[in-house]
């Protein structure tokens, strides 16, 4: 399994990374995004959607948990599971259709539903490093993801 360490110096660079992976995304891909509030998970997701050719604006689906975008090259299901309290809630939402379907899935706060993630899920962790400035981010990518 591959592992990558990257750094971004501003939101545009995180967006660009997402866009690159979105442009290369393949059916069935599942990406788990972790990192604190404001780390840049949604910034990455916005770039990823852009790379897929999604036309609609992308925001964290904090209250709806999931949002499906169908205007791109592949369907994109974007989850924000911050408010999930029990895995059963994911079942009610029907998460398996996304995780095991032919679209692409991005999951913000994926560590909260660790036990539900498919084995080949790609992990992307975004961390601040205040010593290096407000807009500096350290990004670790673990797994085999097209585009890197
Ligand atoms: P999350 O979804 O992880 O809670 P968001 O993507 O919604 O985070 O917000 C990230 C915030 O941090 C935005 O306000 C963005 O402008 C800012 N930011 C500053 N530097 C970066 C960076 N290098 N990458 C991504 N976002 C950054
Ligand atoms: Mg977010």
Coordinates of N, CA, C and O and ligand atoms in Angstrom, one line a residue:
X1 N 0.8 -1.2 0.0 CA 0.0 0.0 0.0 C 0.9 1.2 0.0 O 1.9 1.3 0.7
X2 N 0.5 2.2 -0.8 CA 1.3 3.4 -0.9 C 0.9 4.4 0.2 O -0.2 4.4 0.7
X3 N 1.9 5.3 0.5 CA 1.7 6.3 1.4 C 2.4 7.6 0.9 O 3.5 7.5 0.4
X4 N 1.8 8.7 1.0 CA 2.3 10.0 0.5 C 2.2 11.1 1.6 O 1.2 11.1 2.3
X5 N 3.2 11.9 1.6 CA 3.2 13.1 2.5 C 3.3 14.3 1.6 O 4.2 14.5 0.8
X6 N 2.3 15.2 1.7 CA 2.3 16.5 0.9 C 2.0 17.7 1.9 O 1.5 17.5 3.0
X7 N 2.4 18.8 1.4 CA 2.1 20.1 2.1 C 1.4 21.0 1.2 O 1.7 21.1 0.0
X8 N 0.4 21.8 1.8 CA -0.2 22.9 1.0 C 0.0 24.2 1.8 O 0.0 24.2 3.0
X9 N 0.2 25.3 1.0 CA 0.5 26.5 1.7 C -0.7 27.5 1.7 O -0.7 28.6 2.3
X10 N -1.8 27.1 1.0 CA -3.0 27.9 1.0 C -4.2 27.0 0.5 O -4.0 25.9 0.0
X11 N -5.4 27.5 0.7 CA -6.6 26.7 0.3 C -6.6 26.4 -1.2 O -7.0 25.3 -1.6
X12 N -6.0 27.2 -2.0 CA -6.0 27.0 -3.5 C -5.2 25.7 -3.8 O -5.5 24.9 -4.7
X13 N -4.1 25.5 -3.0 CA -3.3 24.3 -3.2 C -4.0 23.1 -2.8 O -3.8 22.0 -3.4
X14 N -4.8 23.2 -1.7 CA -5.6 22.0 -1.3 C -6.7 21.7 -2.3 O -6.9 20.5 -2.7
X15 N -7.3 22.7 -2.8 CA -8.3 22.6 -3.9 C -7.6 21.9 -5.1 O -8.2 21.0 -5.7
X16 N -6.4 22.4 -5.5 CA -5.8 21.8 -6.6 C -5.4 20.3 -6.5 O -5.5 19.5 -7.4
X17 N -5.0 20.0 -5.3 CA -4.8 18.5 -5.0 C -6.1 17.7 -5.2 O -6.1 16.7 -5.8
X18 N -7.2 18.2 -4.6 CA -8.5 17.6 -4.8 C -8.8 17.5 -6.2 O -9.3 16.4 -6.7
X19 N -8.6 18.5 -7.0 CA -9.0 18.5 -8.4 C -8.2 17.5 -9.2 O -8.8 16.8 -10.0
X20 N -6.9 17.4 -8.8 CA -6.1 16.4 -9.5 C -6.6 15.0 -9.3 O -6.7 14.1 -10.2
X21 N -7.0 14.7 -8.0 CA -7.5 13.3 -7.7 C -8.9 13.1 -8.3 O -9.2 12.0 -8.7
X22 N -9.7 14.2 -8.3 CA -11.0 14.1 -8.9 C -11.0 13.8 -10.4 O -11.8 13.0 -10.9
X23 N -10.0 14.4 -11.0 CA -9.9 14.2 -12.5 C -9.5 12.8 -12.8 O -9.8 12.3 -13.9
X24 N -8.8 12.1 -11.9 CA -8.3 10.8 -12.1 C -9.2 9.7 -11.5 O -8.9 8.5 -11.6
X25 N -10.2 10.1 -10.8 CA -11.0 9.2 -10.0 C -11.7 8.1 -10.8 O -12.0 8.3 -12.0
X26 N -11.8 6.9 -10.2 CA -12.4 5.8 -10.9 C -13.6 5.3 -10.1 O -13.8 5.5 -8.9
X27 N -14.5 4.6 -10.8 CA -15.8 4.1 -10.2 C -15.4 3.2 -8.9 O -14.5 2.4 -9.0
X28 N -16.2 3.4 -7.9 CA -16.0 2.6 -6.7 C -15.0 3.2 -5.7 O -14.9 2.6 -4.6
X29 N -14.3 4.2 -6.0 CA -13.3 4.8 -5.1 C -14.0 5.4 -3.9 O -15.0 6.1 -4.0
X30 N -13.4 5.1 -2.7 CA -13.9 5.7 -1.5 C -12.7 6.4 -0.8 O -11.7 5.7 -0.6
X31 N -12.9 7.6 -0.4 CA -11.9 8.4 0.2 C -12.4 8.9 1.6 O -13.4 9.6 1.7
X32 N -11.6 8.5 2.6 CA -11.9 8.9 4.0 C -11.1 10.2 4.3 O -9.9 10.2 4.2
X33 N -11.8 11.3 4.7 CA -11.1 12.5 5.0 C -11.2 12.8 6.5 O -12.2 12.8 7.1
X34 N -10.0 12.9 7.1 CA -10.0 13.2 8.5 C -9.2 14.5 8.8 O -8.3 14.9 8.0
X35 N -9.4 15.1 9.9 CA -8.8 16.4 10.3 C -9.8 17.2 11.1 O -11.0 17.1 10.9
X36 N -9.2 18.1 11.9 CA -10.1 19.0 12.8 C -11.0 19.8 11.9 O -10.8 20.0 10.7
X37 N -12.0 20.4 12.6 CA -12.8 21.4 12.0 C -12.0 22.5 11.4 O -11.1 23.1 12.1
X38 N -12.2 22.8 10.2 CA -11.4 23.9 9.5 C -10.1 23.4 8.9 O -9.3 24.3 8.5
X39 N -9.8 22.1 9.0 CA -8.6 21.6 8.5 C -8.5 21.8 7.0 O -7.4 22.2 6.4
X40 N -9.6 21.6 6.3 CA -9.6 21.8 4.8 C -10.2 20.6 4.1 O -10.0 20.4 2.9
X41 N -11.0 19.8 4.8 CA -11.6 18.6 4.2 C -12.6 19.0 3.1 O -12.6 18.4 2.0
X42 N -13.4 20.0 3.4 CA -14.3 20.5 2.4 C -13.6 21.2 1.2 O -14.0 21.0 0.1
X43 N -12.6 21.9 1.5 CA -11.8 22.5 0.5 C -11.3 21.5 -0.5 O -11.3 21.6 -1.7
X44 N -10.8 20.4 0.1 CA -10.3 19.2 -0.8 C -11.5 18.7 -1.6 O -11.4 18.5 -2.8
X45 N -12.7 18.5 -0.9 CA -13.8 17.9 -1.6 C -14.3 18.8 -2.7 O -14.7 18.3 -3.8
X46 N -14.2 20.1 -2.5 CA -14.6 21.1 -3.6 C -13.7 20.9 -4.8 O -14.2 20.9 -5.9
X47 N -12.4 20.8 -4.6 CA -11.5 20.6 -5.7 C -11.8 19.3 -6.4 O -11.8 19.2 -7.6
X48 N -12.0 18.2 -5.6 CA -12.3 16.9 -6.1 C -13.5 16.9 -7.0 O -13.5 16.4 -8.1
X49 N -14.6 17.6 -6.5 CA -15.8 17.7 -7.3 C -15.5 18.5 -8.6 O -15.9 18.1 -9.7
X50 N -14.7 19.5 -8.5 CA -14.3 20.3 -9.7 C -13.6 19.4 -10.7 O -13.8 19.5 -11.9
X51 N -12.7 18.5 -10.2 CA -12.0 17.6 -11.1 C -12.9 16.6 -11.8 O -12.5 16.1 -12.9
X52 N -14.0 16.3 -11.1 CA -14.9 15.4 -11.7 C -15.9 16.1 -12.7 O -16.6 15.4 -13.4
X53 N -15.8 17.4 -12.7 CA -16.7 18.2 -13.5 C -18.1 18.5 -12.9 O -19.0 18.9 -13.6
X54 N -18.2 18.4 -11.6 CA -19.4 18.7 -10.9 C -19.7 20.2 -11.1 O -18.8 21.0 -10.9
X55 N -20.9 20.5 -11.4 CA -21.3 21.9 -11.7 C -21.8 22.7 -10.5 O -21.6 23.9 -10.4
X56 N -22.4 22.0 -9.6 CA -23.1 22.6 -8.4 C -22.0 23.1 -7.4 O -21.0 22.4 -7.3
X57 N -22.3 24.1 -6.6 CA -21.4 24.4 -5.5 C -21.4 23.3 -4.4 O -22.5 22.7 -4.2
X58 N -20.3 23.0 -3.8 CA -20.2 21.9 -2.9 C -19.9 22.5 -1.5 O -19.0 23.3 -1.3
X59 N -20.7 22.1 -0.5 CA -20.5 22.5 0.9 C -20.6 21.3 1.8 O -21.0 20.2 1.3
X60 N -20.1 21.3 3.0 CA -20.2 20.2 3.9 C -21.7 19.9 4.2 O -22.4 20.7 4.6
X61 N -22.1 18.6 3.9 CA -23.5 18.3 4.2 C -23.7 17.9 5.6 O -24.1 16.8 6.0
X62 N -23.4 18.9 6.5 CA -23.4 18.7 7.9 C -24.8 18.2 8.5 O -24.8 17.4 9.3
X63 N -25.8 18.8 8.0 CA -27.2 18.4 8.5 C -27.8 17.3 7.8 O -28.6 16.5 8.3
X64 N -27.6 17.2 6.5 CA -28.2 16.1 5.7 C -27.3 14.9 5.7 O -27.7 13.8 5.2
X65 N -26.1 14.9 6.2 CA -25.1 13.8 6.3 C -24.6 13.5 4.9 O -23.4 13.2 4.8
X66 N -25.4 13.4 3.9 CA -24.9 13.0 2.6 C -25.5 13.9 1.5 O -26.6 14.4 1.6
X67 N -24.7 14.1 0.4 CA -25.2 14.9 -0.7 C -24.7 14.2 -2.0 O -23.5 13.9 -2.1
X68 N -25.6 14.0 -2.9 CA -25.2 13.3 -4.2 C -25.1 14.4 -5.3 O -26.0 15.2 -5.4
X69 N -24.0 14.3 -6.0 CA -23.8 15.2 -7.2 C -23.7 14.4 -8.4 O -22.8 13.5 -8.5
X70 N -24.5 14.7 -9.4 CA -24.6 13.8 -10.6 C -24.2 14.6 -11.9 O -24.4 14.0 -12.9
X71 N -23.7 15.8 -11.7 CA -23.4 16.5 -12.9 C -22.0 16.3 -13.4 O -21.6 16.9 -14.5
X72 N -21.2 15.5 -12.7 CA -19.8 15.3 -13.2 C -19.7 14.0 -14.0 O -20.6 13.3 -14.3
X73 N -18.4 13.6 -14.3 CA -18.1 12.5 -15.0 C -18.5 11.2 -14.4 O -18.8 10.2 -15.0
X74 N -18.5 11.1 -13.0 CA -19.0 10.0 -12.2 C -19.9 10.6 -11.1 O -19.7 11.7 -10.7
X75 N -20.9 9.8 -10.6 CA -21.6 10.3 -9.5 C -20.7 10.5 -8.3 O -19.9 9.7 -8.1
X76 N -20.9 11.6 -7.6 CA -20.1 11.8 -6.4 C -21.0 11.9 -5.2 O -22.0 12.7 -5.1
X77 N -20.8 11.0 -4.2 CA -21.5 11.1 -2.9 C -20.6 11.6 -1.9 O -19.6 11.0 -1.5
X78 N -21.0 12.7 -1.3 CA -20.2 13.5 -0.3 C -20.9 13.3 1.0 O -22.0 13.8 1.2
X79 N -20.2 12.7 2.0 CA -20.7 12.6 3.3 C -20.0 13.5 4.3 O -18.8 13.7 4.1
X80 N -20.7 14.0 5.3 CA -20.1 14.6 6.5 C -20.8 13.9 7.7 O -21.9 14.2 8.0
X81 N -20.0 13.0 8.3 CA -20.6 12.2 9.3 C -20.4 12.7 10.7 O -20.6 12.0 11.7
X82 N -20.1 14.0 10.8 CA -19.8 14.6 12.1 C -20.9 14.4 13.1 O -20.7 14.2 14.3
X83 N -22.1 14.4 12.7 CA -23.3 14.4 13.6 C -23.8 12.9 13.8 O -24.8 12.7 14.5
X84 N -23.2 12.0 13.2 CA -23.6 10.6 13.4 C -23.2 10.1 14.8 O -22.1 10.3 15.2
X85 N -24.2 9.6 15.5 CA -23.9 9.1 16.8 C -23.8 7.6 16.9 O -23.1 7.0 17.7
X86 N -24.5 6.9 16.0 CA -24.4 5.4 16.0 C -24.3 4.9 14.6 O -25.0 5.5 13.7
X87 N -23.6 3.8 14.3 CA -23.5 3.3 12.9 C -24.9 3.0 12.3 O -25.1 3.1 11.1
X88 N -25.9 2.7 13.2 CA -27.2 2.4 12.6 C -27.8 3.6 11.8 O -28.5 3.4 10.9
X89 N -27.4 4.8 12.2 CA -27.9 5.9 11.4 C -27.4 5.9 10.0 O -28.1 6.4 9.1
X90 N -26.2 5.4 9.8 CA -25.6 5.3 8.5 C -26.5 4.2 7.7 O -26.7 4.4 6.5
X91 N -26.9 3.2 8.4 CA -27.7 2.2 7.7 C -29.0 2.7 7.2 O -29.5 2.5 6.1
X92 N -29.6 3.6 8.1 CA -30.9 4.2 7.7 C -30.7 5.1 6.5 O -31.6 5.2 5.7
X93 N -29.6 5.7 6.4 CA -29.3 6.6 5.2 C -29.1 5.8 4.0 O -29.3 6.2 2.9
X94 N -28.7 4.5 4.2 CA -28.4 3.6 3.0 C -27.0 3.9 2.5 O -26.8 3.9 1.2
X95 N -26.0 4.0 3.4 CA -24.7 4.3 3.0 C -24.0 3.3 2.0 O -23.2 3.6 1.2
X96 N -24.5 2.0 2.1 CA -23.9 1.0 1.3 C -24.0 1.2 -0.2 O -23.2 0.8 -1.0
X97 N -25.2 1.8 -0.6 CA -25.4 2.1 -2.0 C -24.2 3.0 -2.5 O -23.8 2.8 -3.6
X98 N -23.7 3.9 -1.7 CA -22.6 4.8 -2.1 C -21.3 4.1 -2.0 O -20.5 4.0 -2.9
X99 N -21.0 3.5 -0.8 CA -19.7 2.9 -0.5 C -19.4 1.7 -1.5 O -18.2 1.5 -1.8
X100 N -20.4 1.0 -1.9 CA -20.2 -0.2 -2.7 C -20.8 0.0 -4.1 O -21.1 -1.0 -4.8
X101 N -21.1 1.2 -4.5 CA -21.7 1.5 -5.8 C -20.6 1.9 -6.8 O -19.4 1.7 -6.6
X102 N -21.0 2.4 -8.0 CA -20.1 2.7 -9.1 C -19.7 4.1 -9.2 O -19.1 4.6 -10.1
X103 N -20.1 4.9 -8.2 CA -19.7 6.3 -8.1 C -18.5 6.4 -7.3 O -17.7 5.5 -7.1
X104 N -18.2 7.7 -6.8 CA -17.1 8.0 -6.0 C -17.6 8.5 -4.7 O -18.6 9.3 -4.7
X105 N -17.0 8.2 -3.6 CA -17.5 8.6 -2.3 C -16.4 9.3 -1.5 O -15.2 8.9 -1.4
X106 N -16.7 10.5 -1.0 CA -15.9 11.2 -0.1 C -16.6 11.3 1.3 O -17.8 11.6 1.3
X107 N -15.8 11.0 2.4 CA -16.4 11.0 3.7 C -15.6 11.9 4.6 O -14.5 11.6 5.0
X108 N -16.2 13.1 5.0 CA -15.6 13.9 6.0 C -15.8 13.3 7.4 O -16.9 12.8 7.7
X109 N -14.9 13.4 8.3 CA -14.9 12.9 9.7 C -15.1 11.3 9.6 O -15.7 10.7 10.5
X110 N -14.4 10.7 8.7 CA -14.6 9.3 8.5 C -14.2 8.4 9.7 O -14.6 7.3 9.8
X111 N -13.3 9.0 10.5 CA -12.9 8.2 11.7 C -14.0 7.9 12.6 O -13.9 6.9 13.4
X112 N -15.1 8.6 12.5 CA -16.3 8.3 13.4 C -17.1 7.1 12.9 O -17.9 6.6 13.7
X113 N -16.8 6.7 11.7 CA -17.5 5.5 11.2 C -16.5 4.4 10.7 O -16.8 3.7 9.8
X114 N -15.4 4.4 11.4 CA -14.2 3.6 11.0 C -14.7 2.1 10.6 O -14.3 1.6 9.6
X115 N -15.5 1.5 11.4 CA -15.9 0.1 11.2 C -16.7 -0.1 10.0 O -16.9 -1.2 9.5
X116 N -17.3 1.0 9.4 CA -18.1 0.8 8.2 C -17.3 1.0 6.9 O -17.8 0.8 5.8
X117 N -16.0 1.5 7.0 CA -15.3 1.8 5.8 C -14.8 0.5 5.1 O -14.3 -0.4 5.7
X118 N -15.0 0.5 3.8 CA -14.5 -0.7 3.0 C -13.0 -0.8 3.2 O -12.3 0.2 3.4
X119 N -12.4 -2.1 3.0 CA -11.0 -2.3 3.3 C -10.1 -1.5 2.4 O -9.0 -1.1 2.8
X120 N -10.5 -1.2 1.1 CA -9.6 -0.5 0.2 C -9.8 1.1 0.3 O -9.3 1.8 -0.6
X121 N -10.4 1.5 1.3 CA -10.7 3.0 1.5 C -9.3 3.7 1.5 O -8.4 3.3 2.2
X122 N -9.2 4.8 0.7 CA -8.0 5.7 0.8 C -8.2 6.7 1.9 O -9.3 7.2 2.1
X123 N -7.1 6.8 2.7 CA -7.2 7.7 3.9 C -6.5 9.0 3.5 O -5.3 9.0 3.1
X124 N -7.1 10.1 3.8 CA -6.5 11.4 3.6 C -6.6 12.2 4.9 O -7.8 12.5 5.3
X125 N -5.5 12.5 5.6 CA -5.5 13.2 6.8 C -4.9 14.6 6.6 O -3.8 14.7 6.1
X126 N -5.6 15.6 7.0 CA -5.2 17.0 6.9 C -4.9 17.6 8.3 O -5.8 17.6 9.1
X127 N -3.7 18.1 8.5 CA -3.4 18.7 9.8 C -2.8 20.1 9.6 O -2.0 20.3 8.7
X128 N -3.1 20.9 10.6 CA -2.5 22.2 10.6 C -1.1 22.0 11.3 O -0.9 21.1 12.0
X129 N -0.3 23.0 11.0 CA 1.0 23.1 11.8 C 1.2 24.6 12.0 O 1.9 25.3 11.2
X130 N 0.7 25.1 13.1 CA 0.7 26.5 13.4 C 2.1 27.1 13.3 O 2.2 28.3 12.9
X131 N 3.1 26.4 13.7 CA 4.5 26.9 13.6 C 4.9 27.3 12.2 O 5.8 28.1 12.0
X132 N 4.2 26.7 11.2 CA 4.5 27.0 9.8 C 3.5 28.0 9.2 O 3.6 28.3 8.0
X133 N 2.6 28.5 10.0 CA 1.7 29.6 9.5 C 0.2 29.1 9.4 O 0.0 27.9 9.4
X134 N -0.7 30.1 9.4 CA -2.1 29.8 9.5 C -2.7 29.0 8.3 O -3.6 28.2 8.5
X135 N -2.1 29.1 7.2 CA -2.6 28.5 6.0 C -1.8 27.3 5.5 O -2.0 26.7 4.4
X136 N -0.9 26.8 6.4 CA 0.0 25.7 6.1 C -0.8 24.4 6.5 O -1.3 24.3 7.6
X137 N -0.8 23.4 5.6 CA -1.4 22.1 6.0 C -0.5 21.0 5.6 O 0.1 21.0 4.5
X138 N -0.4 19.9 6.5 CA 0.3 18.7 6.2 C -0.7 17.6 5.9 O -1.7 17.4 6.6
X139 N -0.5 17.0 4.8 CA -1.5 16.0 4.3 C -0.9 14.7 4.1 O 0.1 14.5 3.3
X140 N -1.4 13.7 4.7 CA -1.0 12.3 4.6 C -2.0 11.5 3.8 O -3.2 11.5 4.2
X141 N -1.6 10.8 2.7 CA -2.5 10.0 1.9 C -2.0 8.6 2.0 O -0.8 8.3 1.7
X142 N -2.9 7.7 2.5 CA -2.5 6.3 2.6 C -3.5 5.5 1.7 O -4.7 5.6 1.9
X143 N -2.9 4.7 0.8 CA -3.7 3.8 0.0 C -3.4 4.1 -1.5 O -2.6 5.0 -1.8
X144 N -4.0 3.3 -2.3 CA -3.7 3.4 -3.7 C -4.8 4.2 -4.4 O -5.9 3.8 -4.6
X145 N -4.4 5.5 -4.7 CA -5.4 6.4 -5.3 C -5.0 6.9 -6.6 O -3.8 7.3 -6.8
X146 N -5.8 6.7 -7.7 CA -5.4 7.2 -9.0 C -5.2 8.7 -8.9 O -5.9 9.5 -8.3
X147 N -4.1 9.2 -9.6 CA -3.9 10.6 -9.7 C -2.6 11.0 -9.0 O -2.2 12.2 -9.1
X148 N -2.0 10.1 -8.2 CA -0.8 10.5 -7.5 C 0.4 9.7 -8.0 O 0.2 8.6 -8.5
Ligands
LIG1 P1 -13.2 21.3 7.1 O1 -14.2 20.7 6.1 O2 -12.0 20.4 7.3 O3 -13.9 21.6 8.4 P2 -13.0 23.6 5.4 O4 -12.5 23.1 4.1 O5 -14.5 23.8 5.4 O6 -12.6 22.6 6.6 O7 -12.3 24.9 5.8 C1 -11.0 25.1 5.8 C2 -10.7 26.5 6.1 O8 -9.3 26.7 6.2 C3 -11.2 27.5 5.0 O9 -11.7 28.7 5.6 C4 -9.9 27.7 4.2 O10 -9.9 28.9 3.5 C5 -8.9 27.7 5.3 N1 -7.5 27.3 4.8 C6 -6.4 27.9 5.1 N2 -5.3 27.3 4.6 C7 -5.8 26.2 4.0 C8 -5.2 25.1 3.3 N3 -3.8 25.1 3.1 N4 -6.0 24.1 2.8 C9 -7.3 24.2 3.0 N5 -8.0 25.1 3.7 C10 -7.2 26.2 4.1
LIG2 MG1 -16.2 20.2 6.1

